Every structure is written in C-alpha cells, then in structure tokens.
CSV table of C-alpha atoms in Angstrom, one decimal:
chain,number,residue,atom,x,y,z
A,666,MET,CA,17.0,54.3,21.1
A,667,THR,CA,13.7,55.6,21.3
A,668,GLU,CA,10.7,56.1,19.1
A,669,ASP,CA,7.7,58.5,20.0
A,670,GLY,CA,8.7,58.4,23.4
A,671,ILE,CA,9.1,54.8,23.7
A,672,VAL,CA,12.6,53.4,24.9
A,673,TYR,CA,13.6,50.1,23.5
A,674,ASP,CA,16.5,48.2,25.0
A,675,LEU,CA,18.7,45.8,23.1
A,676,ILE,CA,18.2,42.2,24.3
A,677,GLY,CA,20.3,40.4,21.8
A,678,GLN,CA,23.4,41.0,19.6
A,679,LYS,CA,25.5,38.8,17.5
A,680,GLU,CA,29.0,39.4,15.7
A,681,ILE,CA,27.9,39.2,11.9
A,682,ASP,CA,29.7,39.8,8.8
A,683,SER,CA,28.5,40.7,5.4
A,684,ALA,CA,27.1,37.5,4.4
A,685,ASP,CA,25.1,36.8,7.4
A,686,SER,CA,21.8,37.7,7.9
A,687,LEU,CA,20.6,39.7,10.9
A,688,ALA,CA,17.4,39.8,13.1
A,689,LEU,CA,17.2,41.6,16.2
A,690,ALA,CA,14.2,41.8,18.6
A,691,VAL,CA,14.0,44.6,21.0
A,692,SER,CA,11.8,45.1,24.0
A,693,ALA,CA,9.9,48.4,24.8
A,694,SER,CA,8.8,49.3,28.2
A,695,THR,CA,5.2,48.3,27.1
A,696,GLY,CA,6.6,44.8,27.0
A,697,ALA,CA,6.1,44.6,23.2
A,698,PHE,CA,8.4,42.9,20.7
A,699,ARG,CA,9.5,44.1,17.4
A,700,ASN,CA,11.4,43.0,14.2
A,701,LEU,CA,13.8,45.6,13.0
A,702,GLN,CA,14.3,45.2,9.1
A,703,GLN,CA,17.5,47.3,9.0
A,704,PHE,CA,20.6,48.4,11.2
A,705,ARG,CA,23.7,50.2,10.4
A,706,PHE,CA,27.0,48.9,12.0
A,707,ASP,CA,30.6,50.0,10.9
A,708,SER,CA,29.0,52.0,8.0
A,709,PHE,CA,27.5,48.6,6.6
A,710,GLU,CA,23.9,47.8,6.0
A,711,TYR,CA,22.5,44.3,7.2
A,712,SER,CA,18.9,43.3,5.9
A,713,ALA,CA,17.5,40.3,7.7
A,714,VAL,CA,14.1,40.4,5.8
A,715,LYS,CA,12.5,41.9,2.6
A,716,ARG,CA,9.6,43.8,2.0
A,717,LEU,CA,7.2,43.1,-1.0
A,718,THR,CA,4.5,45.6,-2.1
A,719,ILE,CA,2.0,44.7,-4.9
A,720,ASP,CA,-0.4,47.0,-6.6
A,721,LYS,CA,-3.2,45.8,-8.9
A,722,ILE,CA,-3.9,47.8,-12.1
A,723,TRP,CA,-7.1,47.2,-13.8
A,724,GLU,CA,-7.2,48.2,-17.6
A,725,ASP,CA,-10.9,47.7,-18.5
A,726,GLU,CA,-12.3,51.1,-18.9
A,727,SER,CA,-13.4,51.1,-15.5
A,728,ASP,CA,-15.0,47.5,-15.6
A,729,ILE,CA,-17.0,48.2,-18.7
A,730,ASN,CA,-18.2,44.7,-18.9
A,731,GLY,CA,-18.7,44.2,-15.4
A,732,LEU,CA,-16.3,41.2,-15.2
A,733,ARG,CA,-14.0,42.6,-12.5
A,734,PRO,CA,-14.0,40.5,-9.2
A,735,ASP,CA,-13.9,42.0,-5.8
A,736,THR,CA,-10.8,39.9,-5.0
A,737,ILE,CA,-7.9,38.3,-6.7
A,738,GLU,CA,-5.3,35.8,-5.7
A,739,VAL,CA,-1.6,36.2,-6.1
A,740,GLN,CA,1.1,33.5,-5.6
A,741,VAL,CA,4.4,34.7,-4.4
A,742,TRP,CA,7.5,32.8,-5.6
A,743,ALA,CA,10.8,32.4,-3.9
A,744,ASN,CA,13.8,32.1,-6.3
A,745,LEU,CA,17.3,30.6,-5.5
A,746,LYS,CA,20.0,31.3,-8.1
A,747,ALA,CA,22.2,28.5,-9.3
A,748,THR,CA,25.5,28.1,-7.6
A,749,ASN,CA,28.6,25.7,-8.4
A,750,ASN,CA,26.9,22.6,-7.2
A,751,LYS,CA,23.2,23.3,-7.2
A,752,GLU,CA,20.5,24.3,-9.7
A,753,GLU,CA,18.4,27.3,-9.8
A,754,VAL,CA,15.2,26.5,-7.8
A,755,ARG,CA,11.9,28.5,-8.0
A,756,LEU,CA,9.0,27.3,-5.5
A,757,PRO,CA,6.2,28.9,-4.2
A,758,TYR,CA,6.0,30.8,-1.0
A,759,LYS,CA,3.3,29.5,1.1
A,760,THR,CA,-0.1,29.9,-0.2
A,761,PRO,CA,-1.8,32.3,-2.5
A,762,ILE,CA,-2.8,35.7,-0.9
A,763,GLU,CA,-5.9,37.7,-1.5
A,764,ILE,CA,-5.6,41.3,-2.7
A,765,ARG,CA,-9.3,42.9,-2.4
A,766,ALA,CA,-11.0,46.0,-3.8
A,767,THR,CA,-11.4,47.1,-0.1
A,768,ASP,CA,-7.8,47.6,0.3
A,769,ASN,CA,-7.5,49.8,-3.0
A,770,TRP,CA,-5.9,46.7,-4.8
A,771,THR,CA,-2.7,46.9,-2.8
A,772,TYR,CA,-0.9,44.4,-0.7
A,773,VAL,CA,2.2,44.6,1.5
A,774,TYR,CA,4.0,41.5,2.5
A,775,ASP,CA,6.4,42.3,5.5
A,776,ASN,CA,9.3,40.2,6.8
A,777,LEU,CA,9.9,38.0,3.9
A,778,PRO,CA,13.2,36.0,4.7
A,779,LYS,CA,16.1,37.3,2.8
A,780,TYR,CA,18.1,34.0,3.1
A,781,ASN,CA,17.3,30.4,3.4
A,782,ASN,CA,18.8,27.9,5.9
A,783,GLU,CA,21.6,27.6,3.8
A,784,GLY,CA,22.4,31.0,3.5
A,785,ARG,CA,21.2,31.6,-0.2
A,786,GLU,CA,19.7,34.8,-0.9
A,787,ILE,CA,15.9,34.5,-1.9
A,788,PHE,CA,14.5,36.6,-4.8
A,789,TYR,CA,10.9,37.3,-5.0
A,790,ASP,CA,8.3,37.7,-7.7
A,791,VAL,CA,4.6,37.3,-8.3
A,792,THR,CA,2.1,35.7,-10.4
A,793,GLU,CA,-1.6,36.1,-10.6
A,794,ILE,CA,-4.1,33.3,-10.6
A,795,PRO,CA,-6.0,34.0,-13.8
A,796,VAL,CA,-9.2,36.1,-13.7
A,797,ALA,CA,-12.1,35.0,-16.4
A,798,GLY,CA,-11.9,37.6,-19.2
A,799,TYR,CA,-8.7,39.1,-18.4
A,800,GLU,CA,-4.9,38.5,-19.3
A,801,SER,CA,-2.6,39.4,-16.6
A,802,THR,CA,1.0,40.5,-16.7
A,803,SER,CA,3.4,41.0,-13.8
A,804,GLN,CA,6.1,43.8,-13.8
A,805,ARG,CA,9.0,44.5,-11.3
A,806,LEU,CA,9.4,48.2,-10.4
A,807,ASN,CA,12.9,48.1,-9.2
A,808,ASP,CA,16.1,46.1,-9.1
A,809,GLU,CA,15.9,42.4,-7.8
A,810,ASN,CA,18.6,42.9,-5.3
A,811,ASP,CA,16.7,45.7,-3.6
A,812,SER,CA,15.1,44.6,0.1
A,813,GLU,CA,12.1,46.9,-0.7
A,814,ILE,CA,10.6,44.8,-3.7
A,815,GLN,CA,7.6,46.6,-5.8
A,816,PHE,CA,5.5,44.6,-8.3
A,817,LYS,CA,2.7,45.9,-10.6
A,818,LEU,CA,0.0,43.2,-11.7
A,819,SER,CA,-2.0,44.9,-14.7
A,820,ASN,CA,-5.3,43.0,-15.8
A,821,LYS,CA,-6.2,43.8,-19.2
A,822,ILE,CA,-9.3,42.7,-21.1
A,823,GLN,CA,-8.3,40.8,-24.2
A,824,ASN,CA,-10.1,38.8,-26.7
A,825,PRO,CA,-8.7,36.5,-27.8
A,826,LEU,CA,-6.1,36.1,-25.0
A,827,THR,CA,-3.0,34.0,-24.1
A,828,ILE,CA,-1.9,32.1,-21.1
A,829,SER,CA,1.6,31.3,-20.6
A,830,GLY,CA,3.2,29.0,-17.7
A,831,GLU,CA,6.3,27.0,-16.5
A,832,LYS,CA,6.9,23.6,-15.3
A,833,ILE,CA,8.8,23.8,-11.8
A,834,TRP,CA,10.7,20.7,-10.6
A,835,LEU,CA,11.4,20.5,-6.8
A,836,ASP,CA,13.5,17.2,-6.9
A,837,ASP,CA,16.9,18.5,-5.8
A,838,GLY,CA,18.1,18.6,-9.3
A,839,ASN,CA,17.5,15.1,-10.0
A,840,ILE,CA,17.2,15.6,-13.6
A,841,SER,CA,17.4,11.7,-14.6
A,842,SER,CA,14.2,11.0,-12.8
A,843,ARG,CA,12.1,13.5,-14.9
A,844,PRO,CA,10.4,12.5,-18.0
A,845,ALA,CA,11.7,13.6,-21.5
A,846,HIS,CA,8.6,15.8,-21.8
A,847,ILE,CA,5.4,16.6,-20.3
A,848,THR,CA,1.8,17.4,-21.8
A,849,VAL,CA,-0.2,20.2,-20.6
A,850,GLN,CA,-4.1,20.2,-21.1
A,851,LEU,CA,-6.4,23.2,-21.5
A,852,TRP,CA,-9.5,23.1,-19.4
A,853,ARG,CA,-12.3,25.5,-18.7
A,854,LYS,CA,-15.5,25.9,-16.4
A,855,ASP,CA,-19.0,25.6,-17.5
A,856,GLY,CA,-20.9,26.6,-14.3
A,857,GLU,CA,-20.0,24.0,-11.6
A,858,GLN,CA,-18.8,21.7,-14.5
A,859,GLU,CA,-15.3,21.2,-15.8
A,860,ARG,CA,-14.1,20.1,-19.1
A,861,GLN,CA,-11.3,20.1,-21.6
A,862,VAL,CA,-11.2,22.5,-24.4
A,863,GLN,CA,-11.1,21.4,-28.1
A,864,PHE,CA,-9.4,23.3,-31.0
A,865,ASN,CA,-12.7,24.2,-32.5
A,866,GLU,CA,-13.5,26.5,-29.8
A,867,LEU,CA,-10.5,28.7,-30.4
A,868,ALA,CA,-10.5,31.9,-32.2
A,869,THR,CA,-10.1,31.9,-35.8
A,870,GLY,CA,-6.5,31.4,-37.2
A,871,TYR,CA,-5.4,29.0,-34.3
A,872,GLN,CA,-3.7,26.9,-36.9
A,873,SER,CA,-1.0,29.5,-37.4
A,874,PHE,CA,0.1,29.0,-33.8
A,875,TYR,CA,-0.7,25.1,-33.0
A,876,GLY,CA,0.0,23.9,-36.9
A,877,GLN,CA,-2.4,21.6,-38.7
A,878,VAL,CA,-4.4,19.7,-36.0
A,879,ASN,CA,-7.8,17.8,-35.9
A,880,SER,CA,-10.4,20.5,-34.9
A,881,ASN,CA,-12.0,17.9,-32.8
A,882,ASP,CA,-8.9,17.1,-30.7
A,883,PHE,CA,-8.4,18.6,-27.1
A,884,VAL,CA,-6.1,21.6,-26.9
A,885,THR,CA,-2.8,20.6,-25.6
A,886,GLN,CA,0.9,21.6,-25.4
A,887,GLU,CA,4.1,19.7,-25.1
A,888,THR,CA,7.2,21.2,-23.3
A,889,ASN,CA,10.6,19.7,-22.5
A,890,SER,CA,14.1,21.0,-21.0
A,891,ASN,CA,14.9,22.6,-24.5
A,892,LYS,CA,11.9,24.8,-24.0
A,893,ASN,CA,13.0,25.5,-20.5
A,894,TRP,CA,9.8,23.7,-19.6
A,895,GLU,CA,7.7,26.6,-20.6
A,896,TYR,CA,4.4,26.6,-22.4
A,897,THR,CA,1.8,28.9,-24.0
A,898,PHE,CA,-1.8,28.8,-25.1
A,899,SER,CA,-2.9,31.1,-27.5
A,900,HIS,CA,-6.1,32.2,-29.4
A,901,LEU,CA,-8.4,31.6,-26.4
A,902,HIS,CA,-12.0,33.6,-26.4
A,903,GLY,CA,-11.6,35.8,-23.3
A,904,MET,CA,-15.5,36.2,-23.0
A,905,GLU,CA,-18.7,34.4,-24.3
A,906,GLU,CA,-22.4,35.5,-24.1
A,907,ILE,CA,-24.7,33.7,-22.1
A,908,GLU,CA,-28.5,34.5,-22.0
A,909,GLY,CA,-27.6,37.8,-23.7
A,910,VAL,CA,-25.0,38.6,-20.6
A,911,GLU,CA,-21.2,38.8,-21.5
A,912,GLN,CA,-19.4,36.5,-19.3
A,913,GLY,CA,-15.7,35.8,-18.7
A,914,ILE,CA,-14.4,32.2,-19.6
A,915,GLN,CA,-12.5,30.7,-16.6
A,916,TYR,CA,-9.5,28.6,-17.9
A,917,PHE,CA,-7.3,26.4,-16.0
A,918,LEU,CA,-4.4,23.9,-16.8
A,919,LYS,CA,-4.0,20.3,-16.0
A,920,GLU,CA,-0.9,17.9,-16.7
A,921,GLU,CA,-1.3,14.5,-18.3
A,922,LEU,CA,0.6,12.2,-15.8
A,923,SER,CA,2.3,9.0,-17.7
A,924,THR,CA,2.2,5.9,-16.2
A,925,ASP,CA,6.0,5.7,-15.5
A,926,TYR,CA,6.2,9.0,-13.7
A,927,LYS,CA,3.0,9.8,-11.9
A,928,TYR,CA,4.4,7.7,-8.8
A,929,ARG,CA,7.5,9.6,-9.0
A,930,TYR,CA,5.9,13.1,-8.6
A,931,GLU,CA,3.1,14.9,-7.1
A,932,SER,CA,1.7,17.5,-9.5
A,933,GLN,CA,0.3,20.7,-8.3
A,934,VAL,CA,-1.2,23.6,-10.7
A,935,ILE,CA,-0.9,27.0,-9.2
A,936,GLY,CA,-2.4,29.5,-11.7
A,937,ARG,CA,-0.8,29.1,-15.0
A,938,ASP,CA,2.1,27.3,-13.5
A,939,ILE,CA,2.7,23.7,-12.6
A,940,VAL,CA,4.8,22.5,-9.7
A,941,ASN,CA,6.1,18.9,-9.5
A,942,THR,CA,7.6,17.8,-6.1
A,943,ALA,CA,9.2,14.5,-6.1
A,944,ILE,CA,7.4,11.6,-4.0
A,945,GLU,CA,9.7,10.3,-1.4
A,946,VAL,CA,10.5,6.7,-2.3
A,947,GLU,CA,9.3,4.4,0.4
A,948,LYS,CA,12.1,2.1,1.4
A,949,MET,CA,12.7,-1.0,3.3
A,950,SER,CA,15.2,-3.5,4.4
A,951,LEU,CA,15.6,-7.0,3.8
A,952,ILE,CA,17.6,-9.4,6.3
A,953,VAL,CA,18.9,-12.8,5.2
A,954,ASN,CA,20.0,-15.4,7.8
A,955,LYS,CA,21.5,-18.8,6.7
A,956,GLU,CA,21.2,-21.5,8.8
A,957,TRP,CA,22.8,-25.1,8.9
A,958,ASP,CA,20.7,-28.4,9.4
A,959,ASP,CA,23.7,-30.8,9.1
A,960,LYS,CA,24.7,-31.9,12.8
A,961,GLY,CA,27.6,-34.3,12.6
A,962,TYR,CA,28.7,-33.1,9.1
A,963,GLU,CA,29.9,-29.7,10.0
A,964,SER,CA,33.3,-30.5,8.5
A,965,ILE,CA,31.9,-30.6,4.8
A,966,ARG,CA,30.4,-27.1,5.1
A,967,PRO,CA,31.6,-24.4,2.7
A,968,GLU,CA,33.4,-21.3,4.0
A,969,THR,CA,31.0,-19.1,2.3
A,970,ILE,CA,27.9,-19.1,0.2
A,971,THR,CA,26.7,-16.6,-2.6
A,972,ILE,CA,23.1,-15.2,-2.6
A,973,GLN,CA,21.4,-13.3,-5.4
A,974,LEU,CA,18.6,-10.9,-4.6
A,975,LEU,CA,15.6,-10.8,-6.7
A,976,ALA,CA,12.8,-8.3,-7.3
A,977,ASN,CA,9.6,-9.8,-8.8
A,978,ASN,CA,11.7,-12.6,-9.9
A,979,LYS,CA,14.2,-10.3,-11.8
A,980,LEU,CA,17.9,-9.9,-10.6
A,981,GLN,CA,18.4,-7.1,-8.6
A,982,GLY,CA,22.0,-5.8,-8.0
A,983,ASN,CA,25.1,-8.1,-7.9
A,984,PRO,CA,25.6,-11.3,-6.0
A,985,VAL,CA,26.5,-11.1,-2.4
A,986,THR,CA,28.9,-13.5,-0.6
A,987,ILE,CA,28.7,-14.0,3.0
A,988,GLY,CA,30.2,-16.6,5.4
A,989,VAL,CA,31.4,-16.9,9.1
A,990,SER,CA,32.8,-13.3,9.3
A,991,GLU,CA,29.5,-12.1,8.1
A,992,LYS,CA,27.9,-14.5,10.7
A,993,TRP,CA,26.1,-16.1,7.8
A,994,THR,CA,23.7,-12.8,7.7
A,995,TRP,CA,23.3,-10.0,5.3
A,996,GLU,CA,21.0,-6.9,5.2
A,997,PHE,CA,19.8,-5.4,1.9
A,998,ASN,CA,19.1,-1.7,2.4
A,999,ASP,CA,17.2,1.0,0.5
A,1000,LEU,CA,15.0,-1.3,-1.2
A,1001,ALA,CA,11.9,0.5,-2.8
A,1002,ILE,CA,8.6,-0.9,-1.7
A,1003,ARG,CA,6.7,-0.1,-4.9
A,1004,ASP,CA,7.7,0.2,-8.5
A,1005,GLU,CA,7.2,3.0,-10.8
A,1006,LEU,CA,3.7,1.9,-11.4
A,1007,GLY,CA,2.9,1.9,-7.9
A,1008,ASN,CA,2.8,-1.9,-7.5
A,1009,ASP,CA,4.3,-3.6,-4.4
A,1010,ILE,CA,7.5,-5.2,-5.1
A,1011,LEU,CA,8.1,-9.0,-4.1
A,1012,TYR,CA,11.7,-9.5,-2.9
A,1013,SER,CA,13.3,-12.9,-2.8
A,1014,VAL,CA,16.8,-14.6,-2.7
A,1015,LYS,CA,18.4,-17.4,-4.3
A,1016,GLU,CA,21.4,-19.4,-3.2
A,1017,ILE,CA,23.8,-19.8,-5.9
A,1018,ASP,CA,25.9,-23.0,-6.7
A,1019,VAL,CA,24.4,-25.1,-3.4
A,1020,PRO,CA,27.1,-27.0,-2.0
A,1021,LYS,CA,27.1,-30.9,-2.7
A,1022,HIS,CA,25.1,-32.9,-0.3
A,1023,TYR,CA,22.8,-30.1,0.7
A,1024,GLN,CA,19.3,-29.1,0.1
A,1025,VAL,CA,18.1,-25.5,0.6
A,1026,ASP,CA,14.8,-24.6,2.2
A,1027,GLN,CA,13.4,-20.9,2.3
A,1028,ILE,CA,11.4,-19.4,4.9
A,1029,GLN,CA,10.1,-15.8,4.6
A,1030,GLU,CA,8.5,-13.8,7.6
A,1031,ASN,CA,7.9,-10.2,7.0
A,1032,ASN,CA,11.3,-8.6,6.1
A,1033,LYS,CA,13.3,-11.5,6.9
A,1034,ILE,CA,14.4,-14.6,4.8
A,1035,THR,CA,15.8,-17.8,6.4
A,1036,LEU,CA,17.8,-20.1,4.1
A,1037,ILE,CA,18.3,-23.3,5.7
A,1038,ASN,CA,20.7,-25.6,4.3
A,1039,LYS,CA,19.8,-29.2,5.2
A,1040,PHE,CA,22.4,-32.3,4.8
A,1041,VAL,CA,20.9,-34.9,2.6
A,1042,LYS,CA,22.0,-38.6,3.7
A,1043,GLU,CA,22.2,-40.6,0.2
A,1044,GLU,CA,24.1,-43.5,0.1
A,1045,GLU,CA,26.3,-42.5,-3.1
A,1046,ASP,CA,27.0,-39.2,-1.3
A,1047,ASN,CA,28.1,-41.0,1.8
A,1048,ASN,CA,30.4,-43.2,-0.2
A,1049,SER,CA,32.0,-40.1,-1.9
A,1050,ILE,CA,32.5,-38.5,1.6
A,1051,ASN,CA,34.4,-41.7,2.7
A,1052,ASN,CA,36.4,-41.7,-0.5
A,1053,ASP,CA,37.3,-38.0,-0.1
A,1054,GLY,CA,38.6,-38.7,3.5
A,1055,ASP,CA,36.0,-36.3,5.2
A,1056,SER,CA,35.2,-37.4,8.7
A,1057,GLU,CA,32.1,-39.3,9.7
A,1058,PRO,CA,29.8,-38.7,12.6
A,1059,THR,CA,30.3,-41.2,15.6
A,1060,ASN,CA,28.0,-42.8,17.9
A,1061,ASN,CA,28.4,-43.1,21.8
A,1062,ASN,CA,30.6,-46.1,21.4
A,1063,GLY,CA,33.1,-44.5,19.2
A,1064,ASN,CA,32.3,-46.6,16.2
A,1065,SER,CA,31.3,-45.1,13.0
A,1066,SER,CA,27.4,-44.9,12.9
A,1067,HIS,CA,27.5,-44.5,9.2
A,1068,SER,CA,29.6,-47.8,8.5
A,1069,GLU,CA,27.2,-49.5,11.0
A,1070,GLU,CA,24.2,-48.4,8.9
A,1071,ALA,CA,25.7,-49.3,5.8
A,1072,HIS,CA,26.5,-52.9,7.1
A,1073,ASN,CA,22.9,-53.4,8.2
A,1074,ASP,CA,21.8,-52.0,4.6
A,1075,ALA,CA,24.0,-54.7,3.1
A,1076,LYS,CA,22.8,-57.5,5.4
A,1077,LYS,CA,19.1,-56.5,4.7
A,1078,GLU,CA,19.8,-56.5,1.0
A,1079,THR,CA,21.3,-59.9,1.0
A,1080,THR,CA,18.3,-61.5,3.0
A,1081,GLU,CA,15.9,-59.9,0.5
A,1082,ASN,CA,17.8,-61.6,-2.3
A,1083,LEU,CA,16.7,-65.3,-1.0
A,1084,PRO,CA,13.6,-66.7,-2.6
A,1085,VAL,CA,10.7,-66.9,-0.4
A,1086,VAL,CA,8.0,-69.6,-0.6
A,1087,GLY,CA,5.4,-68.6,-2.9
A,1088,GLN,CA,7.6,-65.9,-4.3
A,1089,TYR,CA,8.2,-67.7,-7.6
A,1090,SER,CA,5.4,-70.1,-9.3
A,1091,GLY,CA,7.9,-71.1,-12.0
A,1092,PHE,CA,10.1,-73.1,-9.4
A,1093,TRP,CA,7.4,-75.5,-8.8
A,1094,LEU,CA,6.7,-76.1,-12.7
A,1095,ILE,CA,10.3,-76.9,-13.0
A,1096,LEU,CA,10.2,-79.6,-10.4
A,1097,VAL,CA,7.1,-81.3,-11.7
A,1098,GLY,CA,8.7,-81.1,-15.4
A,1099,ALA,CA,11.6,-83.1,-14.1
A,1100,ALA,CA,9.7,-85.8,-12.4
A,1101,LEU,CA,7.5,-86.4,-15.5
A,1102,LEU,CA,10.5,-86.6,-17.6
A,1103,PHE,CA,12.2,-88.9,-15.2
A,1104,GLY,CA,9.1,-91.2,-15.2
A,1105,VAL,CA,8.9,-91.2,-19.1
A,1106,VAL,CA,12.8,-92.5,-19.0
A,1107,LEU,CA,11.8,-95.4,-16.7
A,1108,LEU,CA,8.8,-96.4,-18.8
A,1109,VAL,CA,10.9,-96.5,-22.2
A,1110,LYS,CA,13.6,-98.5,-20.2
A,1111,HIS,CA,11.1,-101.1,-19.0
A,1112,LYS,CA,9.7,-101.7,-22.4
A,1113,GLN,CA,13.1,-102.5,-24.0
A,1114,GLU,CA,14.0,-105.1,-21.0
A,1115,ARG,CA,10.7,-107.0,-22.0
A,1116,LYS,CA,11.2,-107.2,-25.8
A,1117,LYS,CA,14.6,-108.9,-24.9
C-alpha cells in the first residue's frame, strides 16, 4: 500500500462483521502513525469514524451594522437513537469549538467516533452559541447516515428575533426522578452586568405569543414532557442604540431549580439548550449489632429480635428480623446521605417488642449502632421466672443464688418490721395513760372502803 511514494505496512487486523466498527493503524517508513477512515473488504465498506464539516454563512449585507464578531462558538451534539430498552439520548460532544473569520468561517472535525462503547451508532448535529443581534439556524446538507456530515449555520440580522431551545436529560431514562415541568428564565447582558428581562422590554405585540401577562413580570417559559421539553422566546429586540451606536443584545437562559429538584440534577446551559445531568446520590451503609448483657440468664433470650430503621425519626422500609443465624448482625445498604433538599439524614434503629425482663441501650459510633439488651433483676420478674420453670443461675456451691438473695431479703424485711426504740412516740403515751387510769381506780376504791 503506497501513497506519494511512502510505503505503509499493516500492523494490525481484526475479523469483523457489518455491525462492528473498524480502526486500523498503519506505520510508514518514516515511523509516523495514521488513522484510516475507510477500508473495503469483501466488497463491504466499514467506517470507524465520521467527518463533520461546518460552514458559517452570514446574512447581514456584508456586516452593514458592524455587529459581526471575529469568532463564533459551536456545540457539537452526539445523538443515540432509541432502542427497545433505552430511550433516545442527546448529549454534548466535548466542549464548544471555535470557528474563525481567518479560517473562512469553515471548520472540519475529523475522526468523530461512529459508535459508542455499547455499539450504538452516533448521529451528530450542531448548534451555535447565540450571537448578539443575530438569529441562528442550523441545516444538515446530507443524509444523517452518511459518514461525511455537512452542516450550514446561517446567521441573519433579525429584529425582533426568536430563541428556541431544548431541555436535555442525562439520567439513564429515569423519568420518575424528573420534575413534572421546568421553568426557563430569559436574561441579558448590560456590559458586564447581567439581569432578567421583563415583558415590557419586548417588542410590541408580545401578548399574542405569551398571552395576557403583567408587563413588569420577568419573561419565563414553562415546558414539560408533553412539549418534548422544548421552549421558545419570541419578540426579542435584536439591537439597541447606545450613545448613538447600534449594538446587538446578548441574551442567555437560566433554569429555575425548585428545592425538591436542584439536589438531584446539575444544570448546565449550552447556548440555547439546557443539559441536566443526574447527580450521583451519595450512599452509606449502617451496621447494627445486637449484644446481650444477661450472664446467667441466657436461657430466657428470644430466638430472634425485630428492628426498624428510621430516617430522621421516620420509618424507613420494612422491619428486619435477625437472630443467631445472622450472628445478631444486620447491615442496611444504599442509604442516601442527604435528602432532596441537601440536608444530612440521621439514621437510627428501634427494637420492636423488647422481650420481657430486658431493657435496651443504644450506642452509635459513625456508621455502626450497637443495641445492648440488659437483663433487669426485679423481684416480680424473678418470681415469674421461677413460676415459668426457667432455670436460675447458680453459685459456686451449686445452690440457687437467686433463692439465697430472696431469703436474705425476706429476713431483712422481717427485721425492719420490728419497732425500734424512739421510733414510735405513741407507744409511751399509751403506757402513761394506762398508769394514770390504774391510779384513779385505786383512789376511788380506797374512798369507798373508808365510808364503810
């Protein structure tokens, strides 16, 4: 294989089929490497890459107003068509490129990949970052299936002008996490300052497009899935006169992010389009261990316990039952660190139906919670344990330490029931009263005997 006298040697090859992409590198005698866009094998053509050519056309009467810039910015978009299990995807390909007057307003983008890493074919298109005072349109000049892609961007002085865009979701088709609608704001630049545009700044007749609105309100547009997430701003003045000089007005867009949504997506405005990329939710795990502080009473432990996870004191999921087979341990996974408002979530657990004779203490350290079930020694509990026929812990002599404690308690109670000197003042009063009564009886009897 030769080209201009240079001999190229094939240094790699691969058996391919029609659905595969092909990229071959060849080496020249000069030691240089080169990517070949197309090869023909067995009368079939395989393309590894695509080539994009962009031409900028100005419709401004040779820059009659002096508004034409020296460079413009263009965003290349990579589109993946819908499949049986995946929705259509539109995403920005790298960062915007510059097209310059010094390059005759032409740009060639070589070696754009034809397939993504899943083997889905990529279809490219372009949009222009808005230029002050101009309305831009993009036109494809050939079939989208061609590997040689050609686009024409036309910039026309328009007053008033229209700006249209699209909301793009990069969230793996997770429709349930998207809001029901979004609101797009219209902004403009005043020198180095930025401000929102009010309806009273629009061209006459804007009510025919926006409806009856308050003239002092800010210009916004709402869109949703029924509108294919598209939006349009119309009746915008393209130019204004400042100190006798005509200048183009630089408009741009912002998205209103509701509080229940701004921590789910990262919003990026690219020209007239808004790209929302799903924020990866930070997750954590929580380990729960059950410990028993009931030495000597192991036989009355339950076989299992039930625990309930709570997030900010609200029930989280269903209760979980653990026991010996789980080694009294459970791990809760995929727990969000923050809620939809960006606030930290405090996780805790509660043991449901704590077994009789036990009280629960809870210790939390970082992502680990220890539940300690401590046996409570109460007299009524001890009696019920004996009545139920449960075994009692024994002392070193083989006797029931619990029975011995009960005997000592009973002895102590009996001793405490005996009166103590000085304990009851009424006792002495009774004795004194009895003595006085006895003396009165003797005196009366003595007087009776003297009368006789």
